[in-house]
Amino acid sequence: NAGVTQTPKFQVLKTGQSMTLQCAQDMNHEYMSWYRQDPGMGLRLIHYSVGAGITDQGEVPNGYNVSRSTTEDFPLRLLSAAPSQTSVYFCASNPGGGAYNEQFFGPGTRLTVL
Amino acid sequence: GESVGLHLPTLSVQEGDNSIINCAYSNSASDYFIWYKQESGKGPQFIIDIRSNMDKRQGQRVTVLLNKTVKHLSLQIAATQPGDSAVYFCAEMASGTYKYIFGTGTRLKVLA
């Protein structure tokens, strides 16, 4: 299994541009989530999904959209990039089916917005 | 809002010594706690977890202690090795929410 994969690894955008960060998992996990990590801070939850067709907001959802059309994929869309969205973005998944499960993280996407 | 925090941002220990990393949480409804290790340029990696019906859980060279009375969580690493150098995060979750709340992290430096 490849686990959780993210593309791209690095991205530079100009203010106002849009883009999609890709996340995929091949473990048939129900639960997937997106976090951002800023320097000197922990991870903050952006959006999450408990299954295909179901998404919900996390702690910092503004400026981001998600969809979950398949179990495997959970893309994160930046509609109009802002410098405040410069961060490292991590996607994670867990089997779901209950609260007490290990989360598996992807390697991250480092985004810079100029 | 509810938050998880850490007492020490940086911890330096001698190789071979034991390390203790602490974490305070504020959401009394949280019933699941996890420790993650994050090496530079990588995603967080699961170390150990504990449910609120337990006070202690042991893994390989790691032990997590939970004190619900004072809302405190600790990670003990025995015989710390250079490969343990990383940032360690605690996270909490209330069952049914699927929302993991992370602390800010503690950097562990292992001195040779």
Coordinates of C-alpha atoms in Angstrom, one line a residue:
Chain A
N1 CA 0.0 0.0 0.0
A2 CA 1.2 3.5 -0.8
G3 CA -0.7 4.9 2.2
V4 CA -1.7 8.5 2.0
T5 CA -0.2 10.4 -0.9
Q6 CA -0.3 14.1 -1.6
T7 CA 0.5 16.2 -4.6
P8 CA 2.2 18.5 -5.3
K9 CA 5.0 18.5 -2.7
F10 CA 5.7 22.2 -3.3
Q11 CA 3.7 25.0 -4.8
V12 CA 4.1 28.7 -5.2
L13 CA 1.0 30.8 -6.1
K14 CA 0.3 34.5 -6.6
T15 CA -2.4 36.2 -4.6
G16 CA -5.8 35.5 -6.1
Q17 CA -4.9 32.3 -7.9
S18 CA -6.8 29.1 -7.3
M19 CA -5.5 25.6 -7.1
T20 CA -6.3 22.1 -5.8
L21 CA -4.2 20.1 -3.5
Q22 CA -4.6 16.4 -4.1
C23 CA -4.9 13.7 -1.5
A24 CA -5.4 10.0 -2.0
Q25 CA -5.4 6.9 0.2
D26 CA -5.4 3.3 -0.8
M27 CA -6.4 1.8 2.6
N28 CA -10.1 2.0 2.1
H29 CA -10.4 4.4 5.1
E30 CA -13.7 6.1 5.8
Y31 CA -12.3 9.1 7.5
M32 CA -10.1 11.8 5.8
S33 CA -9.1 15.2 6.9
W34 CA -7.0 18.2 5.9
Y35 CA -4.8 20.2 8.3
R36 CA -2.5 23.2 8.0
Q37 CA 0.6 23.6 10.0
D38 CA 2.1 27.0 10.5
P39 CA 5.6 27.7 11.9
G40 CA 5.8 27.1 15.7
M41 CA 2.2 25.8 15.8
G42 CA 0.4 22.5 15.9
L43 CA -1.8 21.2 13.2
R44 CA -5.2 22.9 12.7
L45 CA -8.1 21.1 11.1
I46 CA -9.5 22.7 8.0
H47 CA -12.1 20.2 6.7
Y48 CA -12.9 16.6 7.3
S49 CA -15.0 13.8 5.8
V50 CA -16.4 10.7 7.5
G51 CA -17.2 9.0 4.2
A52 CA -17.9 9.5 0.5
G53 CA -20.3 12.3 0.0
I54 CA -20.0 13.7 3.5
T55 CA -17.8 16.6 4.5
D56 CA -17.8 19.0 7.4
Q57 CA -15.8 22.1 8.6
G58 CA -13.0 22.0 11.0
E59 CA -11.4 24.8 13.0
V60 CA -10.1 27.0 10.1
P61 CA -12.4 26.3 7.0
N62 CA -12.5 29.8 5.5
G63 CA -11.0 30.1 2.0
Y64 CA -11.0 26.3 1.4
N65 CA -13.5 23.9 -0.2
V66 CA -13.5 20.2 -0.2
S67 CA -15.5 17.4 -1.8
R68 CA -15.4 13.6 -1.3
S69 CA -16.8 11.9 -4.4
T70 CA -14.9 8.7 -3.8
T71 CA -13.5 6.9 -0.7
E72 CA -10.0 7.2 -2.0
D73 CA -9.7 10.9 -2.9
F74 CA -10.2 14.1 -0.8
P75 CA -9.0 17.2 -2.7
L76 CA -8.6 20.6 -1.1
R77 CA -9.4 23.7 -3.2
L78 CA -8.1 27.1 -2.6
L79 CA -10.6 29.4 -4.3
S80 CA -8.5 32.7 -4.2
A81 CA -5.1 32.3 -2.6
A82 CA -4.0 34.8 0.0
P83 CA -0.6 35.2 1.7
S84 CA -2.2 34.1 5.0
Q85 CA -2.7 30.6 3.4
T86 CA 1.1 30.1 3.2
S87 CA 1.6 27.0 5.2
V88 CA 2.3 23.3 5.1
Y89 CA -0.8 21.2 4.4
F90 CA -1.3 17.7 5.6
C91 CA -3.9 15.2 4.6
A92 CA -4.7 12.3 6.9
S93 CA -7.0 9.3 7.0
N94 CA -8.1 6.7 9.5
P95 CA -10.3 3.6 9.2
G96 CA -13.3 5.3 10.8
G97 CA -16.1 3.1 12.1
G98 CA -15.5 4.5 15.6
A99 CA -13.6 7.2 17.3
Y100 CA -10.5 5.4 18.5
N101 CA -8.3 4.9 15.5
E102 CA -4.8 5.9 14.5
Q103 CA -4.6 8.6 11.9
F104 CA -2.2 8.2 9.0
F105 CA -0.6 11.3 7.6
G106 CA 0.6 12.1 4.1
P107 CA 4.0 13.8 3.5
G108 CA 2.6 17.3 3.2
T109 CA 2.4 20.0 0.6
R110 CA 4.4 23.2 1.2
L111 CA 2.4 26.1 -0.2
T112 CA 3.7 29.7 -0.6
V113 CA 1.4 32.5 -1.6
L114 CA 3.1 35.6 -2.8
Chain B
G1 CA -12.3 27.4 22.2
E2 CA -10.9 24.2 23.5
S3 CA -7.2 23.7 23.1
V4 CA -4.4 21.4 23.9
G5 CA -1.1 23.0 25.0
L6 CA 2.4 22.0 26.0
H7 CA 4.5 23.2 28.9
L8 CA 8.0 23.0 27.3
P9 CA 8.7 24.1 23.7
T10 CA 12.2 22.5 23.7
L11 CA 13.6 19.6 25.6
S12 CA 17.3 18.6 25.5
V13 CA 18.3 15.2 26.9
Q14 CA 21.5 13.2 27.0
E15 CA 21.5 10.0 24.9
G16 CA 20.5 7.1 27.0
D17 CA 18.5 9.2 29.5
N18 CA 14.8 9.0 29.8
S19 CA 12.7 11.8 28.3
I20 CA 9.4 13.2 29.6
I21 CA 7.2 15.4 27.4
N22 CA 4.2 17.0 28.9
C23 CA 0.9 18.2 27.6
A24 CA -2.2 19.9 29.1
Y25 CA -5.6 19.7 27.6
S26 CA -8.7 21.7 28.4
N27 CA -11.7 19.9 26.9
S28 CA -13.1 17.7 29.7
A29 CA -15.2 15.9 27.0
S30 CA -12.0 14.6 25.3
D31 CA -11.7 10.8 25.7
Y32 CA -9.0 9.8 23.3
F33 CA -5.5 11.1 23.3
I34 CA -2.6 10.5 20.9
W35 CA 1.1 11.3 20.7
Y36 CA 2.7 12.0 17.3
K37 CA 6.3 12.3 16.3
Q38 CA 7.2 14.6 13.4
E39 CA 10.6 14.6 11.8
S40 CA 11.8 17.5 9.7
G41 CA 10.0 17.7 6.4
K42 CA 7.7 14.8 7.1
G43 CA 4.1 14.2 8.2
P44 CA 3.3 13.3 11.8
Q45 CA 3.8 9.7 12.7
F46 CA 1.6 7.9 15.3
I47 CA 3.5 6.8 18.4
I48 CA 1.0 5.8 21.0
D49 CA -2.6 6.4 22.1
I50 CA -4.7 6.1 25.2
R51 CA -8.4 6.2 26.0
S52 CA -9.8 8.0 28.9
N53 CA -10.7 4.8 30.7
M54 CA -7.0 4.1 31.2
D55 CA -4.3 5.9 33.2
K56 CA -1.3 4.3 31.6
R57 CA -0.3 2.6 28.4
Q58 CA 3.0 1.2 27.4
G59 CA 4.6 0.6 24.0
Q60 CA 8.1 -0.1 22.9
R61 CA 10.3 2.3 24.9
V62 CA 7.3 4.7 25.2
T63 CA 4.7 5.1 27.9
V64 CA 1.8 7.5 28.0
L65 CA 0.3 8.6 31.3
L66 CA -3.1 10.3 31.6
N67 CA -4.2 12.2 34.6
K68 CA -7.8 13.2 34.0
T69 CA -8.1 15.0 37.3
V70 CA -5.7 17.7 36.2
K71 CA -6.2 17.2 32.5
H72 CA -2.6 16.3 31.9
L73 CA -0.9 13.9 29.5
S74 CA 2.7 12.8 29.3
L75 CA 4.9 10.8 27.0
Q76 CA 7.9 9.0 28.5
I77 CA 10.7 7.8 26.2
A78 CA 13.1 5.3 27.8
A79 CA 16.8 5.3 26.9
T80 CA 16.4 8.2 24.4
Q81 CA 18.3 7.7 21.2
P82 CA 19.5 10.2 18.5
G83 CA 16.7 8.9 16.3
D84 CA 14.2 10.2 18.8
S85 CA 15.1 13.8 17.9
A86 CA 11.9 15.3 16.5
V87 CA 8.9 17.4 17.4
Y88 CA 6.3 15.7 19.5
F89 CA 2.7 16.6 19.4
C90 CA -0.2 15.6 21.6
A91 CA -3.7 15.5 20.3
E92 CA -7.1 15.0 21.8
M93 CA -10.5 14.1 20.5
A94 CA -14.0 13.8 22.0
S95 CA -15.7 10.6 20.7
G96 CA -18.1 11.1 18.0
T97 CA -16.6 14.4 16.8
Y98 CA -13.8 13.1 14.6
K99 CA -12.1 16.4 15.4
Y100 CA -8.5 16.0 16.5
I101 CA -7.1 19.0 18.4
F102 CA -3.3 19.3 18.4
G103 CA -1.0 21.0 20.7
T104 CA 1.8 23.3 19.5
G105 CA 4.5 20.7 19.9
T106 CA 7.7 20.1 21.8
R107 CA 11.1 19.8 20.1
L108 CA 13.2 17.0 21.6
K109 CA 16.9 17.3 21.1
V110 CA 19.1 14.3 22.0
L111 CA 22.6 15.2 22.9
A112 CA 25.4 12.7 22.2

